[in-house]
PDB file of C-alpha atoms in Angstrom:
ATOM      1  CA  MET A   8       0.000   0.000   0.000  1.00  0.00           C
ATOM      2  CA  THR A   9       1.259   3.465  -0.879  1.00  0.00           C
ATOM      3  CA  ALA A  10       1.200   6.198   1.747  1.00  0.00           C
ATOM      4  CA  VAL A  11      -0.059   8.779  -0.737  1.00  0.00           C
ATOM      5  CA  SER A  12      -1.351   8.388  -4.267  1.00  0.00           C
ATOM      6  CA  ALA A  13      -2.626  11.090  -6.618  1.00  0.00           C
ATOM      7  CA  ILE A  14      -4.010  10.662 -10.136  1.00  0.00           C
ATOM      8  CA  ASP A  15      -4.570  13.592 -12.535  1.00  0.00           C
ATOM      9  CA  LEU A  16      -5.473  16.146  -9.866  1.00  0.00           C
ATOM     10  CA  GLU A  17      -6.826  19.429 -11.182  1.00  0.00           C
ATOM     11  CA  LYS A  18      -7.880  22.519  -9.274  1.00  0.00           C
ATOM     12  CA  SER A  19      -8.767  26.017 -10.429  1.00  0.00           C
ATOM     13  CA  TYR A  20      -9.661  29.229  -8.658  1.00  0.00           C
ATOM     14  CA  GLY A  21     -11.812  31.072 -11.144  1.00  0.00           C
ATOM     15  CA  LYS A  22      -9.738  31.371 -14.309  1.00  0.00           C
ATOM     16  CA  VAL A  23      -6.491  30.504 -12.530  1.00  0.00           C
ATOM     17  CA  ALA A  24      -5.459  26.849 -12.827  1.00  0.00           C
ATOM     18  CA  ALA A  25      -3.558  25.937  -9.651  1.00  0.00           C
ATOM     19  CA  LEU A  26      -3.073  22.241 -10.511  1.00  0.00           C
ATOM     20  CA  LYS A  27      -3.059  20.777 -14.010  1.00  0.00           C
ATOM     21  CA  GLY A  28      -3.274  17.008 -13.894  1.00  0.00           C
ATOM     22  CA  VAL A  29      -0.804  16.196 -11.119  1.00  0.00           C
ATOM     23  CA  GLY A  30      -0.081  12.549 -10.342  1.00  0.00           C
ATOM     24  CA  PHE A  31       2.442  10.751  -8.105  1.00  0.00           C
ATOM     25  CA  ASP A  32       2.898   8.115  -5.381  1.00  0.00           C
ATOM     26  CA  VAL A  33       4.741   8.219  -2.067  1.00  0.00           C
ATOM     27  CA  ALA A  34       5.848   5.080  -0.219  1.00  0.00           C
ATOM     28  CA  PRO A  35       5.628   4.558   3.558  1.00  0.00           C
ATOM     29  CA  GLY A  36       8.763   5.904   5.236  1.00  0.00           C
ATOM     30  CA  GLU A  37       9.718   8.002   2.207  1.00  0.00           C
ATOM     31  CA  LEU A  38      10.827  11.638   2.410  1.00  0.00           C
ATOM     32  CA  PHE A  39       9.278  13.168  -0.707  1.00  0.00           C
ATOM     33  CA  GLY A  40      10.014  16.766  -1.654  1.00  0.00           C
ATOM     34  CA  ILE A  41       7.828  18.999  -3.799  1.00  0.00           C
ATOM     35  CA  ILE A  42      10.122  21.718  -5.083  1.00  0.00           C
ATOM     36  CA  GLY A  43       8.976  24.906  -6.740  1.00  0.00           C
ATOM     37  CA  PRO A  44       8.436  28.658  -6.377  1.00  0.00           C
ATOM     38  CA  ASP A  45       5.554  30.470  -4.712  1.00  0.00           C
ATOM     39  CA  GLY A  46       2.370  30.116  -6.750  1.00  0.00           C
ATOM     40  CA  ALA A  47       3.404  26.785  -8.285  1.00  0.00           C
ATOM     41  CA  GLY A  48       0.501  24.889  -6.670  1.00  0.00           C
ATOM     42  CA  LYS A  49       2.225  23.271  -3.672  1.00  0.00           C
ATOM     43  CA  THR A  50      -0.181  24.533  -0.986  1.00  0.00           C
ATOM     44  CA  THR A  51      -3.249  23.687  -3.076  1.00  0.00           C
ATOM     45  CA  LEU A  52      -1.970  20.136  -3.488  1.00  0.00           C
ATOM     46  CA  PHE A  53      -1.391  19.741   0.246  1.00  0.00           C
ATOM     47  CA  ARG A  54      -4.821  21.126   1.075  1.00  0.00           C
ATOM     48  CA  ILE A  55      -6.438  18.559  -1.237  1.00  0.00           C
ATOM     49  CA  LEU A  56      -4.434  15.670   0.219  1.00  0.00           C
ATOM     50  CA  THR A  57      -5.238  16.700   3.795  1.00  0.00           C
ATOM     51  CA  THR A  58      -8.976  16.874   2.910  1.00  0.00           C
ATOM     52  CA  LEU A  59      -9.289  20.635   3.453  1.00  0.00           C
ATOM     53  CA  ILE A  60     -10.470  21.366  -0.096  1.00  0.00           C
ATOM     54  CA  LEU A  61     -11.813  19.288  -2.984  1.00  0.00           C
ATOM     55  CA  ALA A  62     -10.121  18.818  -6.337  1.00  0.00           C
ATOM     56  CA  ASP A  63     -12.093  19.709  -9.454  1.00  0.00           C
ATOM     57  CA  LYS A  64     -10.945  16.529 -11.209  1.00  0.00           C
ATOM     58  CA  GLY A  65      -8.831  13.488 -10.480  1.00  0.00           C
ATOM     59  CA  SER A  66      -8.542  11.310  -7.402  1.00  0.00           C
ATOM     60  CA  ALA A  67      -6.231  10.826  -4.436  1.00  0.00           C
ATOM     61  CA  SER A  68      -5.801   8.517  -1.488  1.00  0.00           C
ATOM     62  CA  VAL A  69      -3.846   8.684   1.748  1.00  0.00           C
ATOM     63  CA  VAL A  70      -2.912   5.387   3.481  1.00  0.00           C
ATOM     64  CA  GLY A  71      -5.380   3.671   1.165  1.00  0.00           C
ATOM     65  CA  LEU A  72      -8.282   5.961   2.076  1.00  0.00           C
ATOM     66  CA  ASP A  73     -10.071   8.164  -0.447  1.00  0.00           C
ATOM     67  CA  VAL A  74      -9.633  11.885   0.273  1.00  0.00           C
ATOM     68  CA  VAL A  75     -13.315  12.570  -0.467  1.00  0.00           C
ATOM     69  CA  ASN A  76     -15.196   9.614   0.951  1.00  0.00           C
ATOM     70  CA  ASP A  77     -12.894   8.817   3.882  1.00  0.00           C
ATOM     71  CA  TYR A  78     -11.868  12.316   4.963  1.00  0.00           C
ATOM     72  CA  LYS A  79     -12.727  11.777   8.638  1.00  0.00           C
ATOM     73  CA  GLU A  80     -10.450   8.748   8.905  1.00  0.00           C
ATOM     74  CA  ILE A  81      -7.663  10.457   6.983  1.00  0.00           C
ATOM     75  CA  ARG A  82      -7.641  13.395   9.403  1.00  0.00           C
ATOM     76  CA  LYS A  83      -6.870  10.972  12.236  1.00  0.00           C
ATOM     77  CA  LYS A  84      -3.913   9.515  10.347  1.00  0.00           C
ATOM     78  CA  VAL A  85      -2.104  12.584   9.018  1.00  0.00           C
ATOM     79  CA  GLY A  86      -0.174  15.466  10.504  1.00  0.00           C
ATOM     80  CA  TYR A  87      -0.290  18.812   8.714  1.00  0.00           C
ATOM     81  CA  MET A  88       1.972  21.783   9.259  1.00  0.00           C
ATOM     82  CA  PRO A  89       0.792  24.701   7.089  1.00  0.00           C
ATOM     83  CA  GLY A  90       3.146  27.337   5.793  1.00  0.00           C
ATOM     84  CA  ARG A  91       1.797  30.027   8.089  1.00  0.00           C
ATOM     85  CA  PHE A  92       2.215  29.495  11.843  1.00  0.00           C
ATOM     86  CA  SER A  93      -1.267  28.397  12.909  1.00  0.00           C
ATOM     87  CA  LEU A  94      -0.962  27.492  16.599  1.00  0.00           C
ATOM     88  CA  TYR A  95      -2.529  29.484  19.416  1.00  0.00           C
ATOM     89  CA  GLN A  96      -0.274  32.481  20.005  1.00  0.00           C
ATOM     90  CA  ASP A  97      -1.668  33.205  23.488  1.00  0.00           C
ATOM     91  CA  LEU A  98      -1.191  29.654  24.762  1.00  0.00           C
ATOM     92  CA  THR A  99       2.157  28.496  26.081  1.00  0.00           C
ATOM     93  CA  VAL A 100       4.283  25.871  24.370  1.00  0.00           C
ATOM     94  CA  GLU A 101       3.077  23.232  26.819  1.00  0.00           C
ATOM     95  CA  GLU A 102      -0.581  24.278  26.541  1.00  0.00           C
ATOM     96  CA  ASN A 103      -0.514  24.102  22.733  1.00  0.00           C
ATOM     97  CA  LEU A 104       0.961  20.621  22.799  1.00  0.00           C
ATOM     98  CA  LYS A 105      -1.498  19.341  25.398  1.00  0.00           C
ATOM     99  CA  PHE A 106      -4.405  20.842  23.447  1.00  0.00           C
ATOM    100  CA  PHE A 107      -3.475  19.073  20.212  1.00  0.00           C
ATOM    101  CA  ALA A 108      -2.879  15.798  22.044  1.00  0.00           C
ATOM    102  CA  THR A 109      -6.351  16.065  23.575  1.00  0.00           C
ATOM    103  CA  LEU A 110      -7.942  16.631  20.151  1.00  0.00           C
ATOM    104  CA  PHE A 111      -6.708  13.189  19.105  1.00  0.00           C
ATOM    105  CA  ASN A 112      -7.545  11.471  22.400  1.00  0.00           C
ATOM    106  CA  THR A 113      -3.912  10.926  23.308  1.00  0.00           C
ATOM    107  CA  THR A 114      -1.340  12.397  25.674  1.00  0.00           C
ATOM    108  CA  ILE A 115       2.127  13.886  25.386  1.00  0.00           C
ATOM    109  CA  GLU A 116       3.501  10.960  27.388  1.00  0.00           C
ATOM    110  CA  GLN A 117       1.991   8.301  25.112  1.00  0.00           C
ATOM    111  CA  ASN A 118       3.835   9.433  21.980  1.00  0.00           C
ATOM    112  CA  TYR A 119       6.690  11.333  23.591  1.00  0.00           C
ATOM    113  CA  TYR A 120       9.285   9.142  21.844  1.00  0.00           C
ATOM    114  CA  LEU A 121       8.188  10.645  18.510  1.00  0.00           C
ATOM    115  CA  ILE A 122       8.792  14.249  19.538  1.00  0.00           C
ATOM    116  CA  LYS A 123      11.551  13.804  22.122  1.00  0.00           C
ATOM    117  CA  ASP A 124      14.439  14.918  19.892  1.00  0.00           C
ATOM    118  CA  ILE A 125      12.505  18.045  18.914  1.00  0.00           C
ATOM    119  CA  TYR A 126      10.765  18.842  22.188  1.00  0.00           C
ATOM    120  CA  VAL A 127      13.931  18.819  24.294  1.00  0.00           C
ATOM    121  CA  GLN A 128      15.030  21.875  22.328  1.00  0.00           C
ATOM    122  CA  ILE A 129      11.908  23.878  23.187  1.00  0.00           C
ATOM    123  CA  GLU A 130      11.190  22.399  26.630  1.00  0.00           C
ATOM    124  CA  PRO A 131      13.178  25.163  28.421  1.00  0.00           C
ATOM    125  CA  PHE A 132      10.567  27.559  26.993  1.00  0.00           C
ATOM    126  CA  LYS A 133       7.485  25.432  27.728  1.00  0.00           C
ATOM    127  CA  LYS A 134       5.918  28.195  29.849  1.00  0.00           C
ATOM    128  CA  ARG A 135       6.480  30.844  27.182  1.00  0.00           C
ATOM    129  CA  ARG A 136       3.594  31.896  24.946  1.00  0.00           C
ATOM    130  CA  ALA A 137       3.869  30.568  21.426  1.00  0.00           C
ATOM    131  CA  GLY A 138       3.636  34.059  19.961  1.00  0.00           C
ATOM    132  CA  ALA A 139       6.837  35.047  21.770  1.00  0.00           C
ATOM    133  CA  LEU A 140       8.961  32.261  20.267  1.00  0.00           C
ATOM    134  CA  SER A 141      11.573  32.773  17.561  1.00  0.00           C
ATOM    135  CA  GLY A 142      10.811  31.573  14.033  1.00  0.00           C
ATOM    136  CA  GLY A 143      12.829  28.398  14.441  1.00  0.00           C
ATOM    137  CA  MET A 144      11.241  27.557  17.795  1.00  0.00           C
ATOM    138  CA  LYS A 145       7.761  28.144  16.378  1.00  0.00           C
ATOM    139  CA  GLN A 146       8.467  25.636  13.617  1.00  0.00           C
ATOM    140  CA  LYS A 147       9.691  23.050  16.117  1.00  0.00           C
ATOM    141  CA  LEU A 148       6.569  23.515  18.228  1.00  0.00           C
ATOM    142  CA  ALA A 149       4.348  23.219  15.152  1.00  0.00           C
ATOM    143  CA  LEU A 150       6.115  20.015  14.171  1.00  0.00           C
ATOM    144  CA  CYS A 151       5.619  18.592  17.670  1.00  0.00           C
ATOM    145  CA  CYS A 152       1.901  19.374  17.491  1.00  0.00           C
ATOM    146  CA  ALA A 153       1.643  17.740  14.060  1.00  0.00           C
ATOM    147  CA  LEU A 154       3.333  14.587  15.379  1.00  0.00           C
ATOM    148  CA  ILE A 155       1.740  14.184  18.809  1.00  0.00           C
ATOM    149  CA  HIS A 156      -0.984  11.789  17.590  1.00  0.00           C
ATOM    150  CA  LYS A 157       1.530   9.529  15.770  1.00  0.00           C
ATOM    151  CA  PRO A 158       0.458  10.189  12.160  1.00  0.00           C
ATOM    152  CA  GLU A 159       1.235   7.781   9.348  1.00  0.00           C
ATOM    153  CA  VAL A 160       1.806  10.620   6.887  1.00  0.00           C
ATOM    154  CA  LEU A 161       3.233  14.065   7.648  1.00  0.00           C
ATOM    155  CA  PHE A 162       2.571  17.055   5.362  1.00  0.00           C
ATOM    156  CA  LEU A 163       4.916  20.012   5.813  1.00  0.00           C
ATOM    157  CA  ASP A 164       4.160  23.069   3.689  1.00  0.00           C
ATOM    158  CA  GLU A 165       7.306  25.208   3.319  1.00  0.00           C
ATOM    159  CA  PRO A 166       8.390  24.494   6.918  1.00  0.00           C
ATOM    160  CA  THR A 167      11.706  26.366   6.711  1.00  0.00           C
ATOM    161  CA  THR A 168      10.592  29.565   4.970  1.00  0.00           C
ATOM    162  CA  GLY A 169      11.808  32.532   6.992  1.00  0.00           C
ATOM    163  CA  VAL A 170      13.846  30.329   9.335  1.00  0.00           C
ATOM    164  CA  ASP A 171      17.541  30.980   9.978  1.00  0.00           C
ATOM    165  CA  PRO A 172      20.129  28.643   8.343  1.00  0.00           C
ATOM    166  CA  VAL A 173      21.032  26.860  11.587  1.00  0.00           C
ATOM    167  CA  SER A 174      17.394  26.091  12.376  1.00  0.00           C
ATOM    168  CA  ARG A 175      16.861  24.928   8.776  1.00  0.00           C
ATOM    169  CA  LYS A 176      19.709  22.427   9.136  1.00  0.00           C
ATOM    170  CA  GLU A 177      18.384  21.187  12.489  1.00  0.00           C
ATOM    171  CA  PHE A 178      14.877  20.847  11.061  1.00  0.00           C
ATOM    172  CA  TRP A 179      16.012  18.580   8.207  1.00  0.00           C
ATOM    173  CA  GLU A 180      18.021  16.455  10.610  1.00  0.00           C
ATOM    174  CA  MET A 181      14.809  15.954  12.597  1.00  0.00           C
ATOM    175  CA  LEU A 182      12.962  14.882   9.442  1.00  0.00           C
ATOM    176  CA  ARG A 183      15.566  12.243   8.675  1.00  0.00           C
ATOM    177  CA  ARG A 184      15.140  10.805  12.155  1.00  0.00           C
ATOM    178  CA  LEU A 185      11.343  10.824  11.824  1.00  0.00           C
ATOM    179  CA  LYS A 186      11.592   8.956   8.533  1.00  0.00           C
ATOM    180  CA  GLU A 187      13.266   6.115  10.401  1.00  0.00           C
ATOM    181  CA  GLN A 188      10.033   5.725  12.392  1.00  0.00           C
ATOM    182  CA  GLY A 189       8.284   4.685   9.170  1.00  0.00           C
ATOM    183  CA  ILE A 190       6.391   7.960   8.725  1.00  0.00           C
ATOM    184  CA  ALA A 191       5.919   9.099   5.128  1.00  0.00           C
ATOM    185  CA  ILE A 192       6.904  12.767   4.909  1.00  0.00           C
ATOM    186  CA  LEU A 193       5.832  15.144   2.148  1.00  0.00           C
ATOM    187  CA  VAL A 194       7.595  18.479   2.363  1.00  0.00           C
ATOM    188  CA  SER A 195       7.228  21.418   0.010  1.00  0.00           C
ATOM    189  CA  THR A 196       9.911  24.049  -0.333  1.00  0.00           C
ATOM    190  CA  PRO A 197      11.009  26.830  -2.673  1.00  0.00           C
ATOM    191  CA  TYR A 198      14.645  26.214  -1.675  1.00  0.00           C
ATOM    192  CA  MET A 199      16.423  24.177  -4.331  1.00  0.00           C
ATOM    193  CA  ASP A 200      19.279  23.290  -1.976  1.00  0.00           C
ATOM    194  CA  GLU A 201      16.834  21.351   0.223  1.00  0.00           C
ATOM    195  CA  ALA A 202      15.937  19.048  -2.675  1.00  0.00           C
ATOM    196  CA  SER A 203      19.104  16.986  -2.177  1.00  0.00           C
ATOM    197  CA  LEU A 204      17.943  16.119   1.347  1.00  0.00           C
ATOM    198  CA  CYS A 205      14.913  14.172   0.061  1.00  0.00           C
ATOM    199  CA  ASP A 206      14.661  10.551  -1.105  1.00  0.00           C
ATOM    200  CA  ARG A 207      12.748  11.641  -4.205  1.00  0.00           C
ATOM    201  CA  ILE A 208      11.558  14.986  -5.486  1.00  0.00           C
ATOM    202  CA  ALA A 209       8.941  16.411  -7.804  1.00  0.00           C
ATOM    203  CA  LEU A 210       9.786  19.666  -9.545  1.00  0.00           C
ATOM    204  CA  VAL A 211       6.632  21.738  -9.922  1.00  0.00           C
ATOM    205  CA  ASP A 212       5.906  24.897 -11.877  1.00  0.00           C
ATOM    206  CA  ASP A 213       2.629  26.591 -12.727  1.00  0.00           C
ATOM    207  CA  GLY A 214       0.541  23.672 -11.461  1.00  0.00           C
ATOM    208  CA  THR A 215       2.441  21.008 -13.405  1.00  0.00           C
ATOM    209  CA  PHE A 216       4.963  18.391 -12.297  1.00  0.00           C
ATOM    210  CA  LEU A 217       8.013  18.805 -14.538  1.00  0.00           C
ATOM    211  CA  GLY A 218       9.747  15.645 -13.354  1.00  0.00           C
ATOM    212  CA  ILE A 219       9.825  13.089 -10.531  1.00  0.00           C
ATOM    213  CA  ASP A 220      13.013  11.279  -9.590  1.00  0.00           C
ATOM    214  CA  THR A 221      15.750  11.071  -7.000  1.00  0.00           C
ATOM    215  CA  PRO A 222      17.767  14.300  -6.689  1.00  0.00           C
ATOM    216  CA  ARG A 223      20.696  12.536  -8.393  1.00  0.00           C
ATOM    217  CA  GLY A 224      18.399  11.233 -11.128  1.00  0.00           C
ATOM    218  CA  ILE A 225      17.105  14.736 -11.847  1.00  0.00           C
ATOM    219  CA  VAL A 226      20.656  16.099 -12.142  1.00  0.00           C
ATOM    220  CA  ASP A 227      21.872  13.157 -14.232  1.00  0.00           C
ATOM    221  CA  SER A 228      19.061  13.781 -16.733  1.00  0.00           C
ATOM    222  CA  TYR A 229      20.556  17.212 -17.462  1.00  0.00           C
ATOM    223  CA  LYS A 230      22.426  16.804 -20.778  1.00  0.00           C
ATOM    224  CA  GLU A 231      23.234  20.420 -21.655  1.00  0.00           C
ATOM    225  CA  ILE A 232      26.732  21.912 -21.891  1.00  0.00           C
ATOM    226  CA  ILE A 233      26.867  24.300 -18.930  1.00  0.00           C
ATOM    227  CA  TRP A 234      29.485  26.891 -17.972  1.00  0.00           C
ATOM    228  CA  SER A 235      29.851  29.497 -15.278  1.00  0.00           C
ATOM    229  CA  VAL A 236      30.732  32.929 -16.650  1.00  0.00           C
ATOM    230  CA  LYS A 237      32.070  35.875 -14.700  1.00  0.00           C
ATOM    231  CA  ALA A 238      33.368  39.340 -15.602  1.00  0.00           C
ATOM    232  CA  PRO A 239      33.232  42.934 -14.316  1.00  0.00           C
ATOM    233  CA  GLY A 240      29.752  44.396 -14.808  1.00  0.00           C
ATOM    234  CA  MET A 241      27.650  41.290 -14.161  1.00  0.00           C
ATOM    235  CA  PRO A 242      24.198  42.793 -14.915  1.00  0.00           C
ATOM    236  CA  LYS A 243      25.393  44.035 -18.313  1.00  0.00           C
ATOM    237  CA  LEU A 244      27.164  40.719 -18.893  1.00  0.00           C
ATOM    238  CA  LEU A 245      23.909  38.801 -18.448  1.00  0.00           C
ATOM    239  CA  LYS A 246      22.163  40.964 -21.032  1.00  0.00           C
ATOM    240  CA  ALA A 247      25.086  40.546 -23.429  1.00  0.00           C
ATOM    241  CA  LEU A 248      25.130  36.761 -23.018  1.00  0.00           C
ATOM    242  CA  ARG A 249      21.487  36.579 -23.988  1.00  0.00           C
ATOM    243  CA  THR A 250      22.185  38.360 -27.304  1.00  0.00           C
ATOM    244  CA  ILE A 251      24.733  35.773 -28.482  1.00  0.00           C
ATOM    245  CA  PRO A 252      23.040  33.313 -30.899  1.00  0.00           C
ATOM    246  CA  GLU A 253      25.105  30.317 -29.706  1.00  0.00           C
ATOM    247  CA  VAL A 254      24.055  30.881 -26.073  1.00  0.00           C
ATOM    248  CA  LYS A 255      20.888  28.910 -25.383  1.00  0.00           C
ATOM    249  CA  THR A 256      20.199  30.107 -21.823  1.00  0.00           C
ATOM    250  CA  ALA A 257      21.827  32.463 -19.335  1.00  0.00           C
ATOM    251  CA  PHE A 258      20.776  32.886 -15.710  1.00  0.00           C
ATOM    252  CA  ALA A 259      22.256  34.630 -12.692  1.00  0.00           C
ATOM    253  CA  PHE A 260      23.445  32.213  -9.978  1.00  0.00           C
ATOM    254  CA  GLY A 261      24.976  34.068  -7.038  1.00  0.00           C
ATOM    255  CA  ASP A 262      28.198  35.753  -8.128  1.00  0.00           C
ATOM    256  CA  VAL A 263      28.351  33.965 -11.521  1.00  0.00           C
ATOM    257  CA  HIS A 264      26.079  33.357 -14.497  1.00  0.00           C
ATOM    258  CA  HIS A 265      25.187  29.828 -15.580  1.00  0.00           C
ATOM    259  CA  VAL A 266      25.172  29.516 -19.361  1.00  0.00           C
ATOM    260  CA  THR A 267      24.169  26.703 -21.712  1.00  0.00           C
ATOM    261  CA  VAL A 268      25.495  26.769 -25.268  1.00  0.00           C
ATOM    262  CA  LYS A 269      25.034  25.024 -28.578  1.00  0.00           C
ATOM    263  CA  SER A 270      27.233  22.072 -29.508  1.00  0.00           C
ATOM    264  CA  GLY A 271      30.538  23.096 -31.090  1.00  0.00           C
ATOM    265  CA  TYR A 272      30.667  26.466 -29.403  1.00  0.00           C
ATOM    266  CA  THR A 273      33.848  26.773 -27.331  1.00  0.00           C
ATOM    267  CA  MET A 274      34.876  28.822 -24.311  1.00  0.00           C
ATOM    268  CA  ASP A 275      37.378  30.737 -26.438  1.00  0.00           C
ATOM    269  CA  MET A 276      34.614  31.609 -28.883  1.00  0.00           C
ATOM    270  CA  LEU A 277      32.490  32.925 -26.031  1.00  0.00           C
ATOM    271  CA  LYS A 278      35.352  35.026 -24.678  1.00  0.00           C
ATOM    272  CA  SER A 279      35.961  36.414 -28.151  1.00  0.00           C
ATOM    273  CA  ASP A 280      32.289  37.283 -28.669  1.00  0.00           C
ATOM    274  CA  LEU A 281      32.143  38.983 -25.271  1.00  0.00           C
ATOM    275  CA  GLY A 282      35.394  40.810 -26.003  1.00  0.00           C
ATOM    276  CA  GLN A 283      33.796  42.298 -29.101  1.00  0.00           C
ATOM    277  CA  LYS A 284      31.027  43.577 -26.843  1.00  0.00           C
ATOM    278  CA  GLY A 285      33.545  45.340 -24.605  1.00  0.00           C
ATOM    279  CA  PHE A 286      33.986  42.799 -21.788  1.00  0.00           C
ATOM    280  CA  ARG A 287      37.447  42.158 -20.381  1.00  0.00           C
ATOM    281  CA  ASP A 288      38.790  39.666 -17.824  1.00  0.00           C
ATOM    282  CA  VAL A 289      36.060  37.175 -18.672  1.00  0.00           C
ATOM    283  CA  GLU A 290      36.277  33.924 -16.681  1.00  0.00           C
ATOM    284  CA  VAL A 291      34.584  30.831 -18.138  1.00  0.00           C
ATOM    285  CA  GLU A 292      34.573  27.433 -16.449  1.00  0.00           C
ATOM    286  CA  LYS A 293      32.803  24.150 -17.132  1.00  0.00           C
ATOM    287  CA  ILE A 294      30.623  23.167 -14.169  1.00  0.00           C
ATOM    288  CA  THR A 295      28.453  20.330 -12.942  1.00  0.00           C
ATOM    289  CA  PRO A 296      24.727  21.175 -13.063  1.00  0.00           C
ATOM    290  CA  ASN A 297      22.639  21.283  -9.900  1.00  0.00           C
ATOM    291  CA  ILE A 298      18.938  20.883  -9.126  1.00  0.00           C
ATOM    292  CA  GLU A 299      18.226  24.519  -9.895  1.00  0.00           C
ATOM    293  CA  ASP A 300      19.848  24.227 -13.329  1.00  0.00           C
ATOM    294  CA  ALA A 301      17.680  21.195 -14.057  1.00  0.00           C
ATOM    295  CA  TYR A 302      14.608  23.053 -12.836  1.00  0.00           C
ATOM    296  CA  MET A 303      15.272  26.064 -15.063  1.00  0.00           C
ATOM    297  CA  LEU A 304      15.762  23.794 -18.066  1.00  0.00           C
ATOM    298  CA  LEU A 305      12.599  21.767 -17.448  1.00  0.00           C
ATOM    299  CA  ALA A 306      10.527  24.862 -16.743  1.00  0.00           C
ATOM    300  CA  GLY A 307      11.795  26.533 -19.899  1.00  0.00           C
ATOM    301  CA  LYS A 308      12.631  29.663 -17.938  1.00  0.00           C
TER     302      LYS A 308
END
C-alpha cells in the first residue's frame, strides 16, 4: 500500500489553474520533496491531500483511504503543518501541545518518543507563549503538534521559509530521524538546496509536475553543456550573453552566471564574442549542473 497516491489532480480558482493534472505516489517511510516557487501549486496540493479542499478533477488517497469519501479517517492519520504558523499564540508551548494531544484522544507521554528529539530543544521555553517564540522555535513547536498523535503521513508546507540557516539544518536532521520511524513525509519548499535532502523529489511549476526522480536522477538527466561565466559588470554581462546566438540560456546564480550553449561552441569563442562587446577579464569554467539548473531547463525559464 502506498502512503499517498494522486491521479490527474486538477484545481482552479476562477480562471487561474492551480493544478493541471498532477499525479504521483509516495511510499511509507519516504521523504518526498515537492520543489517549486511560490504560486506553483504546492499549498493547493497539500490542502487537497489533507482533505481541506476538494479537487475539481482526479482522485487521491492517503494510506489507502479516499480523500473525499474517507476524509474523517484520513484526518486521524495525518499530521499537517501549514506554511503560516497556525498554533494558538496566546497559549504556552506546553498548553498548545497538550491541546493538540487532547484533540486526538492521546497524551504527550503516550507518543513522547516521537517528539523527544525536537521537544527537548523547546522544553526550556514550555511556559512561554507561542507568539513570543523565535521563528525556528515556532516551527519546532508546530512540528511537535503535528506529530503528537503519531500520524502515518506528515505534510509540511514550506516548513523552513523565513527560518535561519542553523534552524533549517536542524529541522532537516529531525525529518531524517522521523523517517526512520516509518512515517511518510511530504515536504514542500522553494529552496532548491533542500531538494538533495529528500529521497525523491517532484519539480513543480505553474501547477504542473516537470519531473519526478531522486535528486541525483534529476541532475543526471541534465544533458546540456553548462558553464559558469564571470566578468566585471555582471548585470550588463547577463544581457550581453542573452544576445549571443550560440548561447541557449543564461541565468544569474549568485556571483556567476550559468550559461548553456550550442554544440561546437567553445569557451574561447564565447570570450571572443564577449570581447567584441567590450567585456574584459572574462572567466569561463565548465561546471556540474545542480537541481536549480535542471529546474530552469525543465521549466523553460
